[in-house]
CSV table of C-alpha atoms in Angstrom, one decimal:
chain,number,residue,atom,x,y,z
A,1,CYS,CA,0.0,0.0,0.0
A,2,GLN,CA,2.9,2.4,0.8
A,3,THR,CA,4.4,1.6,-2.6
A,4,ILE,CA,1.1,2.4,-4.4
A,5,TYR,CA,0.9,5.6,-2.4
A,6,SER,CA,4.3,6.6,-3.7
A,7,TYR,CA,3.3,5.9,-7.3
A,8,LEU,CA,0.2,8.0,-6.8
A,9,THR,CA,2.0,11.0,-5.2
A,10,ALA,CA,5.7,11.1,-6.1
A,11,GLY,CA,5.0,9.1,-9.3
A,12,GLY,CA,2.2,11.4,-10.4
A,13,ALA,CA,-0.3,8.7,-11.1
A,14,ALA,CA,-3.0,10.5,-9.0
A,15,GLU,CA,-3.1,13.1,-11.7
A,16,LEU,CA,-4.0,10.5,-14.3
A,17,LEU,CA,-6.8,8.8,-12.3
A,18,THR,CA,-10.0,9.9,-10.6
A,19,ASP,CA,-10.2,10.3,-6.8
A,20,LEU,CA,-12.3,7.1,-6.6
A,21,GLU,CA,-9.8,5.1,-8.6
A,22,CYS,CA,-6.9,6.3,-6.4
A,23,PHE,CA,-8.9,5.2,-3.3
A,24,THR,CA,-9.8,1.9,-4.9
A,25,LEU,CA,-6.1,1.3,-5.9
A,26,LEU,CA,-5.0,1.8,-2.3
A,27,ALA,CA,-7.7,-0.6,-1.1
A,28,THR,CA,-6.6,-3.1,-3.8
A,29,ALA,CA,-3.1,-3.0,-2.5
A,30,LEU,CA,-4.3,-4.1,0.9
A,31,VAL,CA,-6.3,-7.0,-0.4
A,32,HIS,CA,-4.4,-8.2,-3.4
A,33,ASP,CA,-2.6,-11.1,-1.6
A,34,LEU,CA,-5.3,-12.0,1.0
A,35,ASP,CA,-4.7,-15.4,2.5
A,36,HIS,CA,-1.6,-16.1,0.3
A,37,MET,CA,-0.4,-19.5,1.3
A,38,GLY,CA,3.3,-19.1,0.4
A,39,VAL,CA,2.9,-21.2,-2.8
A,40,ASN,CA,2.2,-20.2,-6.4
A,41,ASN,CA,-0.6,-21.0,-8.9
A,42,SER,CA,1.5,-23.8,-10.4
A,43,PHE,CA,1.7,-25.6,-7.1
A,44,HIS,CA,-2.0,-25.7,-6.7
A,45,LEU,CA,-2.5,-26.9,-10.2
A,46,LYS,CA,0.1,-29.7,-10.2
A,47,THR,CA,-0.7,-31.0,-6.7
A,48,ASP,CA,-4.5,-30.9,-7.3
A,49,SER,CA,-5.2,-28.9,-4.2
A,50,PRO,CA,-8.9,-28.1,-3.8
A,51,LEU,CA,-8.3,-24.5,-5.1
A,52,GLY,CA,-6.3,-26.0,-8.0
A,53,ILE,CA,-9.1,-28.4,-8.9
A,54,LEU,CA,-11.7,-25.6,-8.7
A,55,SER,CA,-9.6,-23.5,-11.1
A,56,SER,CA,-9.0,-26.4,-13.5
A,57,VAL,CA,-12.7,-27.3,-13.6
A,58,SER,CA,-13.8,-23.6,-14.0
A,59,GLY,CA,-11.1,-23.0,-16.7
A,60,ASN,CA,-9.4,-20.2,-14.9
A,61,ASN,CA,-5.7,-20.8,-14.0
A,62,SER,CA,-5.4,-17.6,-11.8
A,63,VAL,CA,-5.8,-19.8,-8.7
A,64,LEU,CA,-4.6,-17.4,-6.1
A,65,GLU,CA,-5.7,-14.2,-7.7
A,66,VAL,CA,-9.3,-15.4,-7.9
A,67,HIS,CA,-9.1,-16.6,-4.2
A,68,HIS,CA,-7.9,-13.1,-3.2
A,69,CYS,CA,-10.8,-11.5,-5.0
A,70,ASN,CA,-13.3,-13.8,-3.4
A,71,LEU,CA,-12.1,-13.0,0.1
A,72,ALA,CA,-11.9,-9.3,-0.6
A,73,ILE,CA,-15.5,-9.3,-1.8
A,74,GLU,CA,-16.6,-11.3,1.2
A,75,ILE,CA,-14.9,-8.9,3.6
A,76,LEU,CA,-16.2,-5.8,1.8
A,77,GLU,CA,-19.7,-7.1,1.8
A,78,ASP,CA,-19.6,-7.1,5.6
A,79,ALA,CA,-21.3,-3.9,6.8
A,80,ASN,CA,-18.5,-3.4,9.5
A,81,ALA,CA,-15.8,-3.5,6.9
A,82,ASN,CA,-17.5,-2.1,3.8
A,83,ILE,CA,-15.3,0.9,2.9
A,84,PHE,CA,-17.4,1.4,-0.3
A,85,GLN,CA,-20.8,1.6,1.5
A,86,GLY,CA,-21.0,5.4,1.1
A,87,LEU,CA,-20.7,5.3,-2.7
A,88,THR,CA,-23.5,5.5,-5.2
A,89,ASN,CA,-24.4,2.1,-6.8
A,90,GLU,CA,-22.6,3.2,-10.0
A,91,ASP,CA,-19.4,4.1,-8.2
A,92,ARG,CA,-19.6,1.0,-6.1
A,93,ARG,CA,-19.8,-1.2,-9.2
A,94,ALA,CA,-16.9,0.7,-10.8
A,95,ALA,CA,-14.8,0.3,-7.6
A,96,PHE,CA,-15.3,-3.4,-7.4
A,97,LYS,CA,-14.6,-3.9,-11.2
A,98,CYS,CA,-11.4,-1.9,-11.0
A,99,MET,CA,-10.3,-3.8,-7.8
A,100,ILE,CA,-11.0,-7.2,-9.3
A,101,GLU,CA,-9.3,-6.4,-12.6
A,102,SER,CA,-6.3,-5.0,-10.8
A,103,VAL,CA,-5.9,-8.1,-8.5
A,104,LEU,CA,-6.3,-10.5,-11.5
A,105,SER,CA,-3.6,-8.5,-13.4
A,106,THR,CA,-1.0,-9.6,-10.8
A,107,ASP,CA,-1.0,-13.2,-12.2
A,108,MET,CA,2.5,-13.4,-13.6
A,109,ALA,CA,1.2,-15.7,-16.4
A,110,ARG,CA,-0.4,-12.5,-17.8
A,111,HIS,CA,2.6,-10.3,-17.4
A,112,GLY,CA,3.7,-10.0,-21.0
A,113,GLU,CA,0.2,-9.6,-22.2
A,114,ILE,CA,-0.7,-6.7,-19.9
A,115,LEU,CA,2.6,-4.9,-20.5
A,116,SER,CA,2.3,-5.2,-24.3
A,117,LYS,CA,-1.3,-3.9,-24.2
A,118,PHE,CA,-0.3,-0.9,-22.1
A,119,ALA,CA,2.7,0.0,-24.3
A,120,GLU,CA,0.6,-0.3,-27.4
A,121,MET,CA,-2.2,1.8,-25.9
A,122,CYS,CA,0.2,4.6,-25.1
A,123,ALA,CA,2.0,4.4,-28.4
A,124,THR,CA,-1.0,4.2,-30.7
A,125,GLU,CA,-3.8,6.1,-28.9
A,126,GLY,CA,-2.0,8.2,-26.3
A,127,TYR,CA,-3.2,8.0,-22.7
A,128,SER,CA,-6.4,10.0,-22.0
A,129,LYS,CA,-7.7,10.5,-18.5
A,130,ASP,CA,-11.1,10.9,-20.1
A,131,ASN,CA,-11.0,7.3,-21.3
A,132,PRO,CA,-12.1,4.8,-18.5
A,133,GLU,CA,-10.5,1.9,-20.3
A,134,HIS,CA,-7.2,3.8,-20.3
A,135,ARG,CA,-7.5,4.5,-16.6
A,136,ARG,CA,-8.3,0.9,-15.7
A,137,MET,CA,-5.3,-0.3,-17.8
A,138,LEU,CA,-3.1,2.1,-15.8
A,139,MET,CA,-4.5,0.8,-12.5
A,140,GLN,CA,-3.6,-2.7,-13.5
A,141,VAL,CA,-0.1,-1.7,-14.5
A,142,LEU,CA,0.5,0.2,-11.3
A,143,MET,CA,-0.7,-2.8,-9.2
A,144,LYS,CA,1.6,-5.0,-11.1
A,145,ALA,CA,4.5,-2.6,-10.6
A,146,ALA,CA,3.9,-2.6,-6.8
A,147,ASP,CA,3.6,-6.4,-6.8
A,148,ILE,CA,7.2,-6.8,-8.2
A,149,SER,CA,8.6,-3.6,-6.7
A,150,ASN,CA,11.0,-5.2,-4.2
A,151,VAL,CA,13.8,-5.0,-6.7
A,152,THR,CA,13.3,-1.2,-7.2
A,153,LYS,CA,13.7,-0.5,-3.5
A,154,PRO,CA,17.0,0.6,-1.8
A,155,PHE,CA,19.4,-2.4,-1.6
A,156,SER,CA,19.1,-2.8,2.2
A,157,VAL,CA,15.3,-3.3,1.7
A,158,SER,CA,15.4,-5.2,-1.5
A,159,ARG,CA,17.9,-7.7,0.0
A,160,GLN,CA,15.6,-8.6,2.8
A,161,TRP,CA,12.7,-9.1,0.4
A,162,ALA,CA,14.9,-11.3,-1.8
A,163,MET,CA,15.9,-13.5,1.1
A,164,ALA,CA,12.2,-13.8,2.2
A,165,VAL,CA,11.1,-14.7,-1.3
A,166,THR,CA,13.9,-17.2,-1.8
A,167,GLU,CA,13.0,-19.0,1.4
A,168,GLU,CA,9.3,-19.0,0.4
A,169,PHE,CA,10.3,-20.6,-2.9
A,170,HIS,CA,12.4,-23.2,-1.1
A,171,GLN,CA,9.5,-24.1,1.2
A,172,GLN,CA,7.3,-24.6,-1.8
A,173,GLY,CA,9.9,-26.9,-3.3
A,174,ASP,CA,10.1,-28.9,0.0
A,175,LYS,CA,6.3,-29.4,-0.2
A,176,GLU,CA,6.5,-30.4,-3.9
A,177,LYS,CA,9.1,-33.0,-3.0
A,178,GLU,CA,6.8,-34.4,-0.3
A,179,LYS,CA,4.0,-34.7,-2.8
A,180,GLY,CA,6.2,-36.3,-5.5
A,181,VAL,CA,5.7,-33.6,-8.1
A,182,GLU,CA,8.3,-31.8,-10.3
A,183,VAL,CA,10.4,-29.2,-8.5
A,184,LEU,CA,11.9,-26.4,-10.6
A,185,PRO,CA,15.6,-25.7,-9.9
A,186,MET,CA,14.9,-22.2,-8.4
A,187,PHE,CA,12.6,-23.9,-5.9
A,188,ASP,CA,15.0,-26.6,-4.9
A,189,ARG,CA,17.0,-25.7,-1.9
A,190,SER,CA,19.5,-28.5,-2.5
A,191,LYS,CA,20.7,-26.8,-5.7
A,192,ASN,CA,22.2,-24.0,-3.5
A,193,ASN,CA,21.4,-21.4,-6.1
A,194,GLU,CA,23.0,-18.0,-5.4
A,195,LEU,CA,20.6,-15.4,-4.1
A,196,ALA,CA,22.2,-12.6,-6.2
A,197,LYS,CA,22.0,-14.7,-9.4
A,198,GLY,CA,18.3,-15.3,-8.9
A,199,GLN,CA,17.6,-11.6,-8.4
A,200,LEU,CA,19.7,-10.5,-11.3
A,201,GLY,CA,17.8,-13.1,-13.5
A,202,PHE,CA,14.5,-11.6,-12.4
A,203,ILE,CA,15.6,-8.1,-13.0
A,204,GLY,CA,17.1,-9.0,-16.4
A,205,PHE,CA,14.1,-11.1,-17.7
A,206,VAL,CA,11.2,-9.3,-16.0
A,207,ALA,CA,11.6,-6.2,-14.0
A,208,GLU,CA,14.0,-4.0,-16.1
A,209,LYS,CA,11.9,-4.3,-19.2
A,210,PHE,CA,8.6,-3.8,-17.3
A,211,PHE,CA,9.7,-0.6,-15.4
A,212,THR,CA,11.6,0.8,-18.4
A,213,THR,CA,8.5,0.4,-20.6
A,214,ILE,CA,6.0,1.9,-18.3
A,215,VAL,CA,8.2,4.9,-17.5
A,216,ALA,CA,9.0,5.5,-21.2
A,217,SER,CA,5.4,5.0,-22.2
A,218,LEU,CA,3.7,7.3,-19.6
A,219,MET,CA,5.0,7.3,-16.0
A,220,LYS,CA,8.0,9.6,-16.4
A,221,ARG,CA,8.0,10.6,-12.8
A,222,MET,CA,8.6,7.0,-11.7
A,223,GLN,CA,12.1,7.1,-13.2
A,224,TRP,CA,13.5,6.1,-9.8
A,225,THR,CA,12.2,2.6,-10.3
A,226,VAL,CA,14.4,2.3,-13.4
A,227,ASP,CA,17.4,4.0,-11.8
A,228,ASN,CA,17.4,1.6,-8.9
A,229,ILE,CA,17.6,-1.5,-11.0
A,230,THR,CA,19.9,-0.4,-13.9
């Protein structure tokens, strides 16, 4: 949530969205990983967990993202926690739609698709605050940016996140070994993969292109995200 706030303020995103969308984006940051279990979508699908089976049967492989959305909706439907209750019906529907789209956008399986759509939109149409589709696309990109932002933080912070993520990956690998399913090398603690090598790989293959593209396409005031990883 703090990272999204920095994008809205220092990054200038608040000037490109409505007040309701800024509020919704902050709320989305709070709920986007609700009840995360420390394993990824692939784990649920290949181990046939109940959530994995549900996703397979329903034809939606965004196992965790759908789960996060379901829990967020359940919480926000509670009168004691409904931060949208003062909105008009139209604004409430818009807030939920933006929230759900933004949470679903954090599925890394859709990473390339969303980045390409955003870059193409900015290059061919030019961003327009008057276009609700443009604003929703920007919200998704900002949510994705925050979701992978650990590598853009100061090294002292980024290093702690890297250590935590690596241990989470290893714990998933341990569970996969127990269940007798394939374990990818980066999840296998016995491989003794270097922490720095893994982070440099993520920056090189994912983060650098993502942040460079969104900054060049529209978010010029978020240049610090690029400077911190290049």
